[in-house]
Structures are given as C-alpha cells and as structure tokens.
PDB file of C-alpha atoms and ligand atoms in Angstrom:
ATOM      1  CA  MET D   1      29.925   2.941 -51.929  1.00  0.00           C
ATOM      2  CA  LYS D   2      31.051   0.681 -48.254  1.00  0.00           C
ATOM      3  CA  LYS D   3      30.388   4.255 -46.675  1.00  0.00           C
ATOM      4  CA  MET D   4      26.552   4.053 -47.757  1.00  0.00           C
ATOM      5  CA  ILE D   5      26.542   0.288 -46.605  1.00  0.00           C
ATOM      6  CA  ALA D   6      27.317   1.577 -43.295  1.00  0.00           C
ATOM      7  CA  LEU D   7      24.789   3.574 -43.067  1.00  0.00           C
ATOM      8  CA  ALA D   8      21.766   2.559 -44.504  1.00  0.00           C
ATOM      9  CA  LEU D   9      22.939  -0.705 -42.190  1.00  0.00           C
ATOM     10  CA  ALA D  10      23.386   1.316 -38.893  1.00  0.00           C
ATOM     11  CA  LEU D  11      20.203   3.408 -39.887  1.00  0.00           C
ATOM     12  CA  MET D  12      18.057  -0.478 -39.849  1.00  0.00           C
ATOM     13  CA  MET D  13      19.393  -1.162 -36.333  1.00  0.00           C
ATOM     14  CA  VAL D  14      18.544   2.386 -35.058  1.00  0.00           C
ATOM     15  CA  ALA D  15      14.641   1.124 -36.570  1.00  0.00           C
ATOM     16  CA  ALA D  16      15.026  -2.307 -35.567  1.00  0.00           C
ATOM     17  CA  VAL D  17      15.540  -0.760 -32.203  1.00  0.00           C
ATOM     18  CA  ALA D  18      13.310   1.074 -32.187  1.00  0.00           C
ATOM     19  CA  LEU D  19      11.187  -1.341 -33.395  1.00  0.00           C
ATOM     20  CA  ALA D  20      11.538  -3.528 -30.494  1.00  0.00           C
ATOM     21  CA  GLY D  21      11.188  -0.651 -28.107  1.00  0.00           C
ATOM     22  CA  ALA D  22       7.272  -0.039 -29.717  1.00  0.00           C
ATOM     23  CA  GLU D  23       6.865  -4.241 -29.273  1.00  0.00           C
ATOM     24  CA  ALA D  24       8.019  -4.220 -25.848  1.00  0.00           C
ATOM     25  CA  ALA D  25       4.858  -2.274 -24.523  1.00  0.00           C
ATOM     26  CA  LEU D  26       4.140  -3.051 -21.131  1.00  0.00           C
ATOM     27  CA  ASN D  27       1.228  -5.722 -21.053  1.00  0.00           C
ATOM     28  CA  THR D  28      -1.873  -4.316 -19.041  1.00  0.00           C
ATOM     29  CA  VAL D  29      -5.455  -5.844 -17.646  1.00  0.00           C
ATOM     30  CA  GLU D  30      -5.755  -1.922 -20.027  1.00  0.00           C
ATOM     31  CA  ALA D  31      -4.155  -1.084 -22.426  1.00  0.00           C
ATOM     32  CA  GLY D  32      -1.654   1.813 -21.748  1.00  0.00           C
ATOM     33  CA  LYS D  33      -2.865   2.217 -18.046  1.00  0.00           C
ATOM     34  CA  PHE D  34      -1.516   1.486 -14.604  1.00  0.00           C
ATOM     35  CA  THR D  35      -4.661  -1.173 -13.305  1.00  0.00           C
ATOM     36  CA  TYR D  36      -4.396  -0.667  -9.497  1.00  0.00           C
ATOM     37  CA  SER D  37      -6.585  -1.634  -6.702  1.00  0.00           C
ATOM     38  CA  THR D  38      -6.303   0.175  -3.119  1.00  0.00           C
ATOM     39  CA  SER D  39      -8.548   0.569   0.193  1.00  0.00           C
ATOM     40  CA  PRO D  40      -8.910   4.449   0.323  1.00  0.00           C
ATOM     41  CA  ASP D  41      -8.996   4.743   4.690  1.00  0.00           C
ATOM     42  CA  PHE D  42      -5.903   4.747   5.096  1.00  0.00           C
ATOM     43  CA  PRO D  43      -3.958   8.129   5.345  1.00  0.00           C
ATOM     44  CA  PRO D  44      -1.531   9.378   5.045  1.00  0.00           C
ATOM     45  CA  PHE D  45      -0.623   6.489   2.459  1.00  0.00           C
ATOM     46  CA  GLU D  46      -4.376   5.996   0.585  1.00  0.00           C
ATOM     47  CA  TYR D  47      -7.236   8.294   0.895  1.00  0.00           C
ATOM     48  CA  LYS D  48     -10.128  10.448  -0.233  1.00  0.00           C
ATOM     49  CA  ASP D  49     -10.188  14.251  -0.531  1.00  0.00           C
ATOM     50  CA  ASP D  50     -13.376  16.271   0.279  1.00  0.00           C
ATOM     51  CA  ASP D  51     -14.379  15.715  -3.721  1.00  0.00           C
ATOM     52  CA  GLY D  52     -13.858  12.302  -3.375  1.00  0.00           C
ATOM     53  CA  ASN D  53     -10.671  11.987  -5.379  1.00  0.00           C
ATOM     54  CA  ILE D  54      -8.427   9.115  -4.276  1.00  0.00           C
ATOM     55  CA  VAL D  55      -5.110  11.129  -2.977  1.00  0.00           C
ATOM     56  CA  GLY D  56      -1.851   9.892  -0.569  1.00  0.00           C
ATOM     57  CA  ILE D  57       1.453   9.064  -0.853  1.00  0.00           C
ATOM     58  CA  GLU D  58       1.400   6.167  -2.846  1.00  0.00           C
ATOM     59  CA  PRO D  59      -1.415   8.115  -5.238  1.00  0.00           C
ATOM     60  CA  ASP D  60       0.759  10.444  -5.561  1.00  0.00           C
ATOM     61  CA  LEU D  61       4.031   8.134  -6.302  1.00  0.00           C
ATOM     62  CA  MET D  62       2.331   5.655  -8.375  1.00  0.00           C
ATOM     63  CA  VAL D  63       2.081   8.983 -10.959  1.00  0.00           C
ATOM     64  CA  LYS D  64       5.109   9.756 -10.544  1.00  0.00           C
ATOM     65  CA  ILE D  65       6.280   6.178 -11.597  1.00  0.00           C
ATOM     66  CA  CYS D  66       4.061   5.256 -13.805  1.00  0.00           C
ATOM     67  CA  GLU D  67       4.924   8.873 -16.455  1.00  0.00           C
ATOM     68  CA  LYS D  68       7.827   7.393 -16.275  1.00  0.00           C
ATOM     69  CA  ILE D  69       6.915   3.662 -17.368  1.00  0.00           C
ATOM     70  CA  GLY D  70       4.524   5.546 -20.205  1.00  0.00           C
ATOM     71  CA  LEU D  71       1.624   4.364 -18.572  1.00  0.00           C
ATOM     72  CA  GLU D  72      -1.647   6.042 -16.708  1.00  0.00           C
ATOM     73  CA  ALA D  73      -2.028   5.209 -13.112  1.00  0.00           C
ATOM     74  CA  VAL D  74      -6.048   4.539 -12.368  1.00  0.00           C
ATOM     75  CA  PRO D  75      -6.676   3.679  -9.011  1.00  0.00           C
ATOM     76  CA  MET D  76      -9.818   1.281  -7.908  1.00  0.00           C
ATOM     77  CA  ALA D  77     -11.110   1.695  -4.654  1.00  0.00           C
ATOM     78  CA  MET D  78     -11.734  -1.432  -2.839  1.00  0.00           C
ATOM     79  CA  ASP D  79     -11.927  -3.073   0.858  1.00  0.00           C
ATOM     80  CA  PHE D  80      -8.793  -3.588   1.557  1.00  0.00           C
ATOM     81  CA  ASP D  81      -9.782  -7.570   1.839  1.00  0.00           C
ATOM     82  CA  GLY D  82     -11.185  -7.223  -2.341  1.00  0.00           C
ATOM     83  CA  ALA D  83      -7.802  -5.198  -2.774  1.00  0.00           C
ATOM     84  CA  LEU D  84      -5.260  -7.767  -2.105  1.00  0.00           C
ATOM     85  CA  LEU D  85      -7.922 -10.695  -3.807  1.00  0.00           C
ATOM     86  CA  ALA D  86      -8.615  -8.367  -6.938  1.00  0.00           C
ATOM     87  CA  ALA D  87      -4.524  -8.183  -7.523  1.00  0.00           C
ATOM     88  CA  GLN D  88      -4.376 -11.965  -6.773  1.00  0.00           C
ATOM     89  CA  GLN D  89      -6.698 -12.744  -9.332  1.00  0.00           C
ATOM     90  CA  GLY D  90      -4.951 -10.178 -12.247  1.00  0.00           C
ATOM     91  CA  LYS D  91      -8.421  -7.832 -12.093  1.00  0.00           C
ATOM     92  CA  VAL D  92      -6.231  -5.523 -12.074  1.00  0.00           C
ATOM     93  CA  ASP D  93      -2.390  -5.127 -12.308  1.00  0.00           C
ATOM     94  CA  ALA D  94      -1.258  -4.283  -8.823  1.00  0.00           C
ATOM     95  CA  VAL D  95      -2.615  -4.141  -5.166  1.00  0.00           C
ATOM     96  CA  VAL D  96      -1.467  -0.253  -4.106  1.00  0.00           C
ATOM     97  CA  SER D  97      -2.843  -0.349  -0.629  1.00  0.00           C
ATOM     98  CA  GLY D  98       0.022   0.119   2.019  1.00  0.00           C
ATOM     99  CA  VAL D  99       0.392  -3.998   1.656  1.00  0.00           C
ATOM    100  CA  THR D 100       3.086  -5.133   4.157  1.00  0.00           C
ATOM    101  CA  VAL D 101       5.246  -7.858   2.795  1.00  0.00           C
ATOM    102  CA  THR D 102       4.885 -11.111   3.754  1.00  0.00           C
ATOM    103  CA  GLU D 103       5.813 -14.776   3.454  1.00  0.00           C
ATOM    104  CA  GLU D 104       2.421 -15.839   2.687  1.00  0.00           C
ATOM    105  CA  ARG D 105       1.313 -12.709   0.461  1.00  0.00           C
ATOM    106  CA  LYS D 106       5.060 -13.095  -1.724  1.00  0.00           C
ATOM    107  CA  LEU D 107       3.218 -16.347  -2.877  1.00  0.00           C
ATOM    108  CA  VAL D 108       0.319 -14.515  -4.513  1.00  0.00           C
ATOM    109  CA  PHE D 109       1.865 -11.199  -5.196  1.00  0.00           C
ATOM    110  CA  ASP D 110       5.440 -10.471  -7.272  1.00  0.00           C
ATOM    111  CA  PHE D 111       6.409  -7.185  -4.982  1.00  0.00           C
ATOM    112  CA  ALA D 112       7.903  -4.771  -6.333  1.00  0.00           C
ATOM    113  CA  ASP D 113      11.096  -3.344  -4.164  1.00  0.00           C
ATOM    114  CA  SER D 114       9.770  -2.202  -0.614  1.00  0.00           C
ATOM    115  CA  TYR D 115      10.018   2.385  -0.250  1.00  0.00           C
ATOM    116  CA  THR D 116       9.197   2.313   3.624  1.00  0.00           C
ATOM    117  CA  THR D 117       8.364   1.088   7.366  1.00  0.00           C
ATOM    118  CA  ILE D 118       6.144   1.137   9.312  1.00  0.00           C
ATOM    119  CA  THR D 119       5.136  -1.047  13.150  1.00  0.00           C
ATOM    120  CA  GLN D 120       1.832  -2.183  15.007  1.00  0.00           C
ATOM    121  CA  ALA D 121       0.322   0.774  17.208  1.00  0.00           C
ATOM    122  CA  ILE D 122      -2.375   0.349  19.305  1.00  0.00           C
ATOM    123  CA  VAL D 123      -4.944   3.212  19.723  1.00  0.00           C
ATOM    124  CA  SER D 124      -7.395   3.532  22.046  1.00  0.00           C
ATOM    125  CA  LYS D 125     -10.303   6.561  23.875  1.00  0.00           C
ATOM    126  CA  ASP D 126      -7.424   7.886  26.481  1.00  0.00           C
ATOM    127  CA  GLY D 127      -4.321   6.244  25.076  1.00  0.00           C
ATOM    128  CA  THR D 128      -3.827   4.080  27.553  1.00  0.00           C
ATOM    129  CA  VAL D 129      -3.874   0.710  26.734  1.00  0.00           C
ATOM    130  CA  THR D 130      -0.937  -1.364  26.453  1.00  0.00           C
ATOM    131  CA  GLN D 131      -0.468  -4.557  24.744  1.00  0.00           C
ATOM    132  CA  GLU D 132       0.125  -6.273  27.646  1.00  0.00           C
ATOM    133  CA  ASP D 133      -3.516  -5.593  28.122  1.00  0.00           C
ATOM    134  CA  LEU D 134      -4.831  -6.475  25.154  1.00  0.00           C
ATOM    135  CA  LYS D 135      -5.199 -10.287  26.101  1.00  0.00           C
ATOM    136  CA  ASP D 136      -8.240  -8.950  27.759  1.00  0.00           C
ATOM    137  CA  LYS D 137      -9.213  -6.804  25.655  1.00  0.00           C
ATOM    138  CA  LEU D 138     -11.578  -6.274  22.262  1.00  0.00           C
ATOM    139  CA  ILE D 139      -9.351  -5.656  19.255  1.00  0.00           C
ATOM    140  CA  GLY D 140     -10.536  -3.813  16.321  1.00  0.00           C
ATOM    141  CA  VAL D 141      -8.408  -4.062  13.450  1.00  0.00           C
ATOM    142  CA  GLN D 142      -9.428  -3.995   9.398  1.00  0.00           C
ATOM    143  CA  ARG D 143     -10.138  -7.571   7.870  1.00  0.00           C
ATOM    144  CA  GLY D 144      -7.300  -8.605   5.901  1.00  0.00           C
ATOM    145  CA  THR D 145      -4.247  -6.780   7.697  1.00  0.00           C
ATOM    146  CA  THR D 146      -1.278  -7.762   9.668  1.00  0.00           C
ATOM    147  CA  GLY D 147      -3.289  -5.924  12.667  1.00  0.00           C
ATOM    148  CA  ASN D 148      -5.967  -8.663  11.991  1.00  0.00           C
ATOM    149  CA  ILE D 149      -3.379 -11.601  11.567  1.00  0.00           C
ATOM    150  CA  TYR D 150      -1.600 -10.591  14.719  1.00  0.00           C
ATOM    151  CA  ALA D 151      -4.479 -10.242  16.777  1.00  0.00           C
ATOM    152  CA  SER D 152      -6.550 -12.869  15.969  1.00  0.00           C
ATOM    153  CA  ASP D 153      -2.833 -15.738  16.436  1.00  0.00           C
ATOM    154  CA  ASP D 154      -2.130 -14.003  19.654  1.00  0.00           C
ATOM    155  CA  PHE D 155      -5.350 -13.823  21.702  1.00  0.00           C
ATOM    156  CA  GLY D 156      -7.922 -15.399  19.531  1.00  0.00           C
ATOM    157  CA  ASP D 157     -10.664 -14.162  17.305  1.00  0.00           C
ATOM    158  CA  ASP D 158     -13.145 -13.946  20.142  1.00  0.00           C
ATOM    159  CA  HIS D 159     -10.786 -11.119  21.271  1.00  0.00           C
ATOM    160  CA  VAL D 160     -10.992  -9.615  17.834  1.00  0.00           C
ATOM    161  CA  ALA D 161     -13.680  -7.369  15.547  1.00  0.00           C
ATOM    162  CA  ALA D 162     -12.847  -6.627  12.361  1.00  0.00           C
ATOM    163  CA  TYR D 163     -14.510  -4.669   9.761  1.00  0.00           C
ATOM    164  CA  ASP D 164     -14.351  -3.429   6.084  1.00  0.00           C
ATOM    165  CA  THR D 165     -12.467  -0.754   5.959  1.00  0.00           C
ATOM    166  CA  TYR D 166     -10.847   1.766   9.240  1.00  0.00           C
ATOM    167  CA  THR D 167     -13.067   4.548   8.929  1.00  0.00           C
ATOM    168  CA  LEU D 168     -15.877   1.635  10.525  1.00  0.00           C
ATOM    169  CA  VAL D 169     -12.877   0.696  12.816  1.00  0.00           C
ATOM    170  CA  PHE D 170     -12.609   4.284  14.512  1.00  0.00           C
ATOM    171  CA  GLU D 171     -16.306   4.634  14.537  1.00  0.00           C
ATOM    172  CA  ALA D 172     -16.552   1.354  16.569  1.00  0.00           C
ATOM    173  CA  LEU D 173     -14.099   2.901  18.934  1.00  0.00           C
ATOM    174  CA  GLN D 174     -15.523   5.972  19.216  1.00  0.00           C
ATOM    175  CA  ASN D 175     -18.761   3.936  20.015  1.00  0.00           C
ATOM    176  CA  GLY D 176     -17.347   1.635  22.403  1.00  0.00           C
ATOM    177  CA  GLN D 177     -17.977  -1.527  20.750  1.00  0.00           C
ATOM    178  CA  VAL D 178     -14.216  -1.771  20.281  1.00  0.00           C
ATOM    179  CA  ASP D 179     -11.783  -1.004  23.617  1.00  0.00           C
ATOM    180  CA  CYS D 180      -8.445   0.071  21.166  1.00  0.00           C
ATOM    181  CA  VAL D 181      -7.808  -0.455  17.619  1.00  0.00           C
ATOM    182  CA  LEU D 182      -4.326  -1.916  16.348  1.00  0.00           C
ATOM    183  CA  LEU D 183      -2.804  -1.071  13.164  1.00  0.00           C
ATOM    184  CA  ASP D 184       0.312   0.687  10.926  1.00  0.00           C
ATOM    185  CA  ASP D 185       1.534   3.378  13.370  1.00  0.00           C
ATOM    186  CA  ALA D 186       2.287   5.833  10.913  1.00  0.00           C
ATOM    187  CA  VAL D 187      -2.269   5.571  10.357  1.00  0.00           C
ATOM    188  CA  ALA D 188      -2.688   5.487  13.749  1.00  0.00           C
ATOM    189  CA  LYS D 189      -1.123   8.583  14.037  1.00  0.00           C
ATOM    190  CA  GLN D 190      -3.242  10.336  11.573  1.00  0.00           C
ATOM    191  CA  PHE D 191      -6.527   8.836  13.265  1.00  0.00           C
ATOM    192  CA  ILE D 192      -5.416  10.468  16.375  1.00  0.00           C
ATOM    193  CA  ALA D 193      -4.954  13.842  14.768  1.00  0.00           C
ATOM    194  CA  MET D 194      -8.294  13.689  13.430  1.00  0.00           C
ATOM    195  CA  ILE D 195     -10.412  12.647  15.690  1.00  0.00           C
ATOM    196  CA  PRO D 196     -10.292  14.048  19.346  1.00  0.00           C
ATOM    197  CA  GLY D 197      -8.956  12.284  22.360  1.00  0.00           C
ATOM    198  CA  LEU D 198      -7.231   9.422  20.911  1.00  0.00           C
ATOM    199  CA  ALA D 199      -3.902   8.743  21.926  1.00  0.00           C
ATOM    200  CA  MET D 200      -1.473   5.191  21.528  1.00  0.00           C
ATOM    201  CA  GLN D 201       0.755   2.956  22.925  1.00  0.00           C
ATOM    202  CA  PRO D 202       3.830   1.639  21.051  1.00  0.00           C
ATOM    203  CA  THR D 203       4.153  -2.152  20.461  1.00  0.00           C
ATOM    204  CA  ASP D 204       7.503  -4.813  20.035  1.00  0.00           C
ATOM    205  CA  TYR D 205       5.313  -6.336  16.841  1.00  0.00           C
ATOM    206  CA  PRO D 206       8.499  -6.021  13.937  1.00  0.00           C
ATOM    207  CA  ILE D 207       8.717  -3.766  11.608  1.00  0.00           C
ATOM    208  CA  GLU D 208       6.825  -4.249   8.331  1.00  0.00           C
ATOM    209  CA  GLU D 209       7.868  -3.142   4.601  1.00  0.00           C
ATOM    210  CA  TYR D 210       5.041  -2.106   2.398  1.00  0.00           C
ATOM    211  CA  ALA D 211       5.752  -2.901  -1.239  1.00  0.00           C
ATOM    212  CA  PHE D 212       3.207  -3.017  -4.456  1.00  0.00           C
ATOM    213  CA  GLY D 213       1.758  -6.271  -4.969  1.00  0.00           C
ATOM    214  CA  ILE D 214       1.729  -7.053  -8.424  1.00  0.00           C
ATOM    215  CA  SER D 215       0.349  -9.132 -10.399  1.00  0.00           C
ATOM    216  CA  LYS D 216       2.350 -12.291 -10.419  1.00  0.00           C
ATOM    217  CA  GLY D 217       4.249 -13.063 -13.436  1.00  0.00           C
ATOM    218  CA  ASN D 218       3.976  -9.866 -15.471  1.00  0.00           C
ATOM    219  CA  THR D 219       7.995  -9.503 -15.008  1.00  0.00           C
ATOM    220  CA  ALA D 220       8.476  -6.416 -17.673  1.00  0.00           C
ATOM    221  CA  LEU D 221       5.577  -4.321 -15.356  1.00  0.00           C
ATOM    222  CA  LEU D 222       7.734  -5.658 -12.155  1.00  0.00           C
ATOM    223  CA  GLU D 223      11.159  -4.609 -13.668  1.00  0.00           C
ATOM    224  CA  ALA D 224       9.906  -1.167 -15.478  1.00  0.00           C
ATOM    225  CA  ILE D 225       7.841  -0.158 -11.600  1.00  0.00           C
ATOM    226  CA  ASN D 226      11.230  -1.075  -9.706  1.00  0.00           C
ATOM    227  CA  GLY D 227      13.627   0.952 -12.586  1.00  0.00           C
ATOM    228  CA  ALA D 228      10.700   4.195 -11.894  1.00  0.00           C
ATOM    229  CA  LEU D 229      10.919   3.483  -8.164  1.00  0.00           C
ATOM    230  CA  ALA D 230      14.499   3.789  -8.058  1.00  0.00           C
ATOM    231  CA  GLU D 231      15.082   6.409  -9.712  1.00  0.00           C
ATOM    232  CA  LEU D 232      12.512   8.350  -7.723  1.00  0.00           C
ATOM    233  CA  ILE D 233      14.061   7.090  -4.363  1.00  0.00           C
ATOM    234  CA  GLU D 234      17.494   8.423  -5.633  1.00  0.00           C
ATOM    235  CA  ASP D 235      16.250  11.754  -7.000  1.00  0.00           C
ATOM    236  CA  GLY D 236      14.663  12.760  -2.833  1.00  0.00           C
ATOM    237  CA  THR D 237      11.047  12.069  -5.057  1.00  0.00           C
ATOM    238  CA  VAL D 238       9.451   9.431  -2.724  1.00  0.00           C
ATOM    239  CA  GLN D 239      11.040  11.105   0.318  1.00  0.00           C
ATOM    240  CA  ALA D 240       9.659  14.551  -0.528  1.00  0.00           C
ATOM    241  CA  ILE D 241       6.219  12.639  -1.788  1.00  0.00           C
ATOM    242  CA  ILE D 242       6.375  10.905   2.445  1.00  0.00           C
ATOM    243  CA  ASP D 243       7.040  13.833   3.947  1.00  0.00           C
ATOM    244  CA  GLN D 244       4.698  16.633   2.011  1.00  0.00           C
ATOM    245  CA  TYR D 245       1.394  14.031   3.470  1.00  0.00           C
ATOM    246  CA  MET D 246       3.157  13.177   6.628  1.00  0.00           C
ATOM    247  CA  ALA D 247       3.090  17.172   7.501  1.00  0.00           C
ATOM    248  CA  GLU D 248      -0.432  17.710   6.822  1.00  0.00           C
TER     249      GLU D 248
HETATM  250  N1  LIG V 301      -0.284  -3.033   6.115  1.00  0.00           N
HETATM  251  C1  LIG V 301      -0.980  -3.560   6.287  1.00  0.00           C
HETATM  252  C2  LIG V 301      -1.183  -4.485   6.128  1.00  0.00           C
HETATM  253  O1  LIG V 301      -0.611  -4.790   5.144  1.00  0.00           O
HETATM  254  C3  LIG V 301      -2.187  -2.588   6.380  1.00  0.00           C
HETATM  255  C4  LIG V 301      -2.903  -2.424   4.586  1.00  0.00           C
HETATM  256  C5  LIG V 301      -3.734  -1.983   4.799  1.00  0.00           C
HETATM  257  N2  LIG V 301      -4.287  -1.069   4.142  1.00  0.00           N
HETATM  258  C6  LIG V 301      -5.263   0.022   3.504  1.00  0.00           C
HETATM  259  N3  LIG V 301      -5.330   1.024   2.874  1.00  0.00           N
HETATM  260  N4  LIG V 301      -6.474  -0.180   4.900  1.00  0.00           N
HETATM  261  O2  LIG V 301      -2.026  -6.060   6.273  1.00  0.00           O
END
C-alpha cells in the first residue's frame, strides 16, 4: 500500500512538473512565434537573396535558436532606425540587425549575450580615404547606426549624409554624392567584394559587440535565448554559420 501511495505521489509530481513546463511557454508578441525586426541591407549578417528571402548569419542563427526554444523565427524587414524603434516599443520581440551594444541602447533593450565583434572601417572609391581625412570629407552613413553617431559626434552633421539603408549609402558613394562610408568592417568587406573598385581603410574606433536587443522586461525570453545561444556557441554552430557567410 505504501508503495502504491509513493508511486501515485511520484506520478502526480511528474504531471505537476509537466504542467508547470507547459504554463511557462514563452510569452511573445504573437503566440508560438519569435518576431524580430531587421534591416536586411547588411551582408553577411542579414540581406535578401535573389528570391527576396531574408538570409544571412543572424536569420540562420535565429532559426537554430528558435528550434531550441520552441518558437518559429519570423523576420520583419524595416530600416535600421525603424527596427530599433519597433523592438523598443514592443511591437516585435527583438531587434536582430547587427546591433552594437551601447550604453544608450541598454536603457531601451535587454541585450542578449554578445556573439561576435566588429570595428568601424572607411570605404571609399579608391580606398585612399583615411581616418585623418574624415574632417574634410562628406561621410555617408546609415541613419541611427554607430557609424552615424561617431561621424556626427566627431566631425559634425555638416560632414555627414545619413541614408535609410546601406544600399542607398553605397549608391551615393558610387554616384559621388559622398566621399566615403563609415561602417562595420565585416560588412564593408562584403560591399567591397560586390562593388568593383572600392577599397577600405581601418580606423581606431573601439571594438563593438553585436547582440540581439530583446524587448525590455521579457526576462523568460531573454534567458531562453541566452541558454540556446550558449549551447550553439559551445557546439561550434555559431562559428560554422559565421564562417559559411564570411567565405561567400
Ligand atoms: N552595428 C551598427 C549599429 O548597431 C550598424 C548596424 C546596422 N544594421 C543593419 N542591419 N543595417 O549601429
């Protein structure tokens, strides 16, 4: 009899744990989905393939993370500024867009753990524009990016031309409407590979850390993403995805 009671108690506990697990399903903007804003003008991190699908390091990573946490990854394309705002306003669950962790942004997002780093580089038509030259140049940037912030802070808005997408920034460079572009070096390399003639110079701006900006206050989601991300870093998946896109 005692054994029967013990068994019944054990079964009830298993059921209770299972129920608690089900109740703790992640709370997201749309049930069962992880909706994220992204500016897909940013190869190799996020861009549109020939069929218009949003692909790149981060969309691939997001699919892997979401498999682990039981959600479907759903990207929503918008300009970078809009992507930041959408997550800040809780219209999406996160901004996943090569976002650099900054003190200002920490006030409006809960950043997941960082998974890679970059630094700023200068791209110009013949690759001769250096950091010392910037004070005399018109610098093309994507609006709202760290490149925009550095250029405006250091040289004044008169020296800055801000565009909504990097596609437009690089068109302006090719048309001679700006002298150079200040942007993340990993992305600079991709544009150089795509557009003949362009070349880049390094800068001594600080190293920047990329992380997903989770809509503030969703601690369960943040922890789930960090848990999945840690596993994917540990087993080499993150590096494999980065290597795959950097090589292309
Ligand atoms: N890392 C830079 C920043 O956070 C640029 C990000 C731009 N991202 C994009 N998908 N266009 O400001």
